[in-house]
CSV table of N, CA and C and ligand atoms in Angstrom, one decimal:
chain,number,residue,atom,x,y,z
A,1,MET,N,-33.1,-18.0,16.4
A,1,MET,CA,-32.5,-19.4,16.2
A,1,MET,C,-33.2,-20.3,17.1
A,2,ARG,N,-33.5,-21.5,16.6
A,2,ARG,CA,-34.1,-22.5,17.4
A,2,ARG,C,-33.3,-23.8,17.4
A,3,GLN,N,-33.3,-24.4,18.5
A,3,GLN,CA,-32.5,-25.7,18.6
A,3,GLN,C,-33.6,-26.8,18.8
A,4,TYR,N,-33.4,-27.9,18.3
A,4,TYR,CA,-34.4,-29.0,18.3
A,4,TYR,C,-33.8,-30.3,18.9
A,5,HIS,N,-34.6,-31.1,19.6
A,5,HIS,CA,-34.2,-32.4,20.0
A,5,HIS,C,-34.0,-33.2,18.8
A,6,LYS,N,-33.1,-34.2,18.9
A,6,LYS,CA,-32.9,-35.1,17.7
A,6,LYS,C,-33.8,-36.2,17.8
A,7,GLN,N,-34.9,-36.1,17.2
A,7,GLN,CA,-35.9,-37.2,17.1
A,7,GLN,C,-36.5,-37.2,15.7
A,8,GLU,N,-37.3,-38.3,15.4
A,8,GLU,CA,-37.9,-38.3,14.1
A,8,GLU,C,-38.7,-37.1,13.9
A,9,MET,N,-39.5,-36.7,14.9
A,9,MET,CA,-40.3,-35.5,14.7
A,9,MET,C,-39.6,-34.4,15.5
A,10,ARG,N,-39.4,-33.3,14.8
A,10,ARG,CA,-38.7,-32.2,15.4
A,10,ARG,C,-39.6,-31.4,16.4
A,11,GLU,N,-39.0,-31.2,17.6
A,11,GLU,CA,-39.7,-30.4,18.6
A,11,GLU,C,-38.8,-29.4,19.1
A,12,VAL,N,-39.3,-28.1,19.3
A,12,VAL,CA,-38.5,-27.0,19.7
A,12,VAL,C,-38.0,-27.3,21.1
A,13,ASN,N,-36.7,-27.2,21.3
A,13,ASN,CA,-36.1,-27.4,22.6
A,13,ASN,C,-35.9,-26.1,23.3
A,14,LYS,N,-35.4,-25.1,22.7
A,14,LYS,CA,-35.3,-23.8,23.2
A,14,LYS,C,-35.2,-22.8,22.0
A,15,ILE,N,-35.5,-21.6,22.3
A,15,ILE,CA,-35.4,-20.5,21.3
A,15,ILE,C,-34.4,-19.5,21.8
A,16,ILE,N,-33.5,-19.1,20.9
A,16,ILE,CA,-32.5,-18.1,21.3
A,16,ILE,C,-32.7,-16.9,20.5
A,17,CYS,N,-32.7,-15.7,21.2
A,17,CYS,CA,-32.9,-14.5,20.5
A,17,CYS,C,-31.7,-14.2,19.6
A,18,ASN,N,-31.9,-14.0,18.3
A,18,ASN,CA,-30.8,-13.8,17.4
A,18,ASN,C,-30.1,-12.5,17.7
A,19,LYS,N,-30.8,-11.5,18.3
A,19,LYS,CA,-30.1,-10.2,18.6
A,19,LYS,C,-29.2,-10.2,19.8
A,20,CYS,N,-29.8,-10.7,21.0
A,20,CYS,CA,-29.0,-10.6,22.2
A,20,CYS,C,-28.5,-12.0,22.7
A,21,GLY,N,-29.0,-13.0,22.2
A,21,GLY,CA,-28.6,-14.4,22.6
A,21,GLY,C,-29.3,-15.0,23.8
A,22,LYS,N,-30.3,-14.2,24.3
A,22,LYS,CA,-31.1,-14.7,25.4
A,22,LYS,C,-31.8,-16.0,25.0
A,23,GLU,N,-31.8,-17.0,26.0
A,23,GLU,CA,-32.5,-18.2,25.8
A,23,GLU,C,-33.9,-18.2,26.3
A,24,ILE,N,-34.8,-18.6,25.5
A,24,ILE,CA,-36.2,-18.7,26.0
A,24,ILE,C,-36.5,-20.2,26.2
A,25,VAL,N,-36.9,-20.5,27.4
A,25,VAL,CA,-37.2,-21.9,27.7
A,25,VAL,C,-38.4,-22.3,27.1
A,26,VAL,N,-38.4,-23.6,26.5
A,26,VAL,CA,-39.6,-24.2,25.9
A,26,VAL,C,-39.9,-25.5,26.7
A,27,GLU,N,-41.1,-25.6,27.3
A,27,GLU,CA,-41.5,-26.8,28.0
A,27,GLU,C,-42.6,-27.4,27.2
A,28,ARG,N,-42.4,-28.7,26.9
A,28,ARG,CA,-43.4,-29.5,26.1
A,28,ARG,C,-43.9,-28.7,24.9
A,29,GLY,N,-42.9,-28.1,24.2
A,29,GLY,CA,-43.3,-27.4,23.0
A,29,GLY,C,-43.8,-26.0,23.1
A,30,VAL,N,-44.0,-25.6,24.4
A,30,VAL,CA,-44.6,-24.3,24.6
A,30,VAL,C,-43.5,-23.3,25.1
A,31,PRO,N,-43.2,-22.2,24.4
A,31,PRO,CA,-42.2,-21.2,24.9
A,31,PRO,C,-42.8,-20.5,26.1
A,32,LYS,N,-41.9,-20.3,27.1
A,32,LYS,CA,-42.3,-19.6,28.3
A,32,LYS,C,-42.4,-18.1,28.2
A,33,GLN,N,-41.9,-17.6,27.1
A,33,GLN,CA,-42.1,-16.2,26.8
A,33,GLN,C,-42.4,-16.1,25.3
A,34,ASP,N,-43.2,-15.1,25.0
A,34,ASP,CA,-43.5,-14.9,23.6
A,34,ASP,C,-42.3,-14.3,22.8
A,35,VAL,N,-42.2,-14.6,21.6
A,35,VAL,CA,-41.1,-14.1,20.8
A,35,VAL,C,-41.6,-13.7,19.4
A,36,PHE,N,-40.8,-12.8,18.7
A,36,PHE,CA,-41.2,-12.4,17.4
A,36,PHE,C,-40.4,-13.3,16.4
A,37,SER,N,-41.1,-14.1,15.7
A,37,SER,CA,-40.5,-15.0,14.8
A,37,SER,C,-40.8,-14.7,13.3
A,38,VAL,N,-39.8,-14.7,12.5
A,38,VAL,CA,-39.9,-14.3,11.1
A,38,VAL,C,-39.3,-15.4,10.2
A,39,GLU,N,-40.0,-15.6,9.1
A,39,GLU,CA,-39.4,-16.4,8.0
A,39,GLU,C,-39.8,-15.7,6.8
A,40,LYS,N,-38.7,-15.3,6.0
A,40,LYS,CA,-38.9,-14.4,4.9
A,40,LYS,C,-38.2,-15.0,3.7
A,41,ARG,N,-38.9,-15.3,2.6
A,41,ARG,CA,-38.3,-15.7,1.3
A,41,ARG,C,-38.1,-14.4,0.5
A,42,TRP,N,-36.9,-14.0,0.2
A,42,TRP,CA,-36.7,-12.8,-0.6
A,42,TRP,C,-37.0,-13.1,-2.1
A,43,GLY,N,-37.6,-12.2,-2.7
A,43,GLY,CA,-38.0,-12.4,-4.1
A,43,GLY,C,-37.0,-12.0,-5.1
A,44,TYR,N,-37.4,-12.1,-6.3
A,44,TYR,CA,-36.6,-11.8,-7.5
A,44,TYR,C,-36.0,-10.4,-7.5
A,45,PHE,N,-36.9,-9.4,-7.1
A,45,PHE,CA,-36.5,-8.0,-7.1
A,45,PHE,C,-35.8,-7.6,-5.8
A,46,SER,N,-34.9,-8.4,-5.4
A,46,SER,CA,-34.1,-8.1,-4.2
A,46,SER,C,-32.7,-8.6,-4.5
A,47,GLY,N,-31.7,-8.2,-3.7
A,47,GLY,CA,-30.4,-8.7,-3.8
A,47,GLY,C,-30.1,-10.1,-3.3
A,48,LYS,N,-31.2,-10.7,-2.8
A,48,LYS,CA,-31.1,-12.0,-2.1
A,48,LYS,C,-32.0,-13.0,-2.8
A,49,ASP,N,-32.1,-12.9,-4.1
A,49,ASP,CA,-33.0,-13.7,-4.9
A,49,ASP,C,-33.2,-15.1,-4.3
A,50,ASN,N,-34.4,-15.4,-3.8
A,50,ASN,CA,-34.9,-16.7,-3.4
A,50,ASN,C,-34.2,-17.2,-2.1
A,51,GLU,N,-33.5,-16.4,-1.4
A,51,GLU,CA,-32.9,-16.8,-0.1
A,51,GLU,C,-34.0,-16.7,1.0
A,52,VAL,N,-34.0,-17.7,1.9
A,52,VAL,CA,-35.0,-17.7,3.0
A,52,VAL,C,-34.3,-17.3,4.3
A,53,HIS,N,-34.7,-16.2,4.9
A,53,HIS,CA,-34.1,-15.8,6.1
A,53,HIS,C,-35.1,-16.0,7.2
A,54,SER,N,-34.6,-16.5,8.4
A,54,SER,CA,-35.5,-16.7,9.5
A,54,SER,C,-34.8,-16.3,10.8
A,55,PHE,N,-35.5,-15.8,11.7
A,55,PHE,CA,-34.9,-15.4,13.0
A,55,PHE,C,-36.0,-15.3,14.1
A,56,ASP,N,-35.5,-15.3,15.4
A,56,ASP,CA,-36.4,-15.1,16.5
A,56,ASP,C,-35.8,-13.9,17.3
A,57,ILE,N,-36.7,-13.0,17.8
A,57,ILE,CA,-36.3,-11.9,18.6
A,57,ILE,C,-37.1,-11.9,19.9
A,58,CYS,N,-36.4,-11.7,21.0
A,58,CYS,CA,-37.1,-11.6,22.3
A,58,CYS,C,-37.9,-10.3,22.4
A,59,GLU,N,-38.8,-10.3,23.3
A,59,GLU,CA,-39.7,-9.1,23.4
A,59,GLU,C,-38.9,-7.8,23.7
A,60,ALA,N,-37.9,-7.9,24.6
A,60,ALA,CA,-37.1,-6.7,24.9
A,60,ALA,C,-36.4,-6.2,23.7
A,61,CYS,N,-35.8,-7.1,22.9
A,61,CYS,CA,-35.1,-6.6,21.7
A,61,CYS,C,-36.1,-6.1,20.6
A,62,TYR,N,-37.3,-6.7,20.6
A,62,TYR,CA,-38.3,-6.2,19.7
A,62,TYR,C,-38.7,-4.8,20.1
A,63,ASP,N,-38.9,-4.6,21.4
A,63,ASP,CA,-39.3,-3.2,21.8
A,63,ASP,C,-38.3,-2.2,21.5
A,64,GLU,N,-37.0,-2.6,21.7
A,64,GLU,CA,-35.9,-1.7,21.3
A,64,GLU,C,-35.9,-1.4,19.8
A,65,TRP,N,-36.1,-2.5,19.0
A,65,TRP,CA,-36.1,-2.4,17.6
A,65,TRP,C,-37.2,-1.4,17.1
A,66,ILE,N,-38.4,-1.7,17.5
A,66,ILE,CA,-39.5,-0.9,17.0
A,66,ILE,C,-39.5,0.6,17.5
A,67,ALA,N,-38.9,0.8,18.6
A,67,ALA,CA,-38.7,2.2,19.2
A,67,ALA,C,-37.9,3.0,18.2
A,68,ALA,N,-37.1,2.4,17.3
A,68,ALA,CA,-36.3,3.2,16.4
A,68,ALA,C,-37.0,3.4,15.1
A,69,PHE,N,-38.2,2.9,14.9
A,69,PHE,CA,-39.0,3.1,13.7
A,69,PHE,C,-39.4,4.5,13.6
A,70,SER,N,-39.4,5.1,12.4
A,70,SER,CA,-39.9,6.4,12.1
A,70,SER,C,-41.4,6.5,12.3
A,71,ILE,N,-42.1,5.4,11.9
A,71,ILE,CA,-43.6,5.3,12.0
A,71,ILE,C,-43.9,4.2,12.9
A,72,PRO,N,-44.6,4.5,14.0
A,72,PRO,CA,-44.9,3.4,15.0
A,72,PRO,C,-45.7,2.2,14.4
A,73,VAL,N,-45.5,1.1,14.9
A,73,VAL,CA,-46.2,-0.1,14.5
A,73,VAL,C,-47.7,0.1,14.8
A,74,ASP,N,-48.6,-0.5,14.0
A,74,ASP,CA,-50.0,-0.5,14.2
A,74,ASP,C,-50.3,-1.4,15.4
A,75,THR,N,-51.0,-1.0,16.4
A,75,THR,CA,-51.3,-1.8,17.5
A,75,THR,C,-52.8,-2.0,17.6
A,76,GLU,N,-53.2,-3.2,17.9
A,76,GLU,CA,-54.6,-3.6,18.1
A,76,GLU,C,-54.8,-4.5,19.2
A,77,ASN,N,-55.8,-4.3,20.0
A,77,ASN,CA,-56.1,-5.2,21.1
A,77,ASN,C,-57.5,-5.8,20.8
A,78,SER,N,-57.5,-7.2,20.9
A,78,SER,CA,-58.8,-7.8,20.7
A,78,SER,C,-59.1,-8.8,21.8
B,101,LIG,ZN1,-33.1,-10.4,22.6
């Protein structure tokens, strides 16, 4: 979840982890911690036809989430 300043142009004010509720401080539009951000439009062959879901997950919740995967995520360093 993201909260915005009320201005003509929207600027991220803070980011809140949808899982644990932790607030990630944003200074001048730059988050002070990295987050996992998703925006997904569900397609016709789903039970959520054309719904758009979006959320932000902090790194700690992300790590906890992917640790439960049966197949590990692909990791690449560049
Ligand atoms: Zn979290």
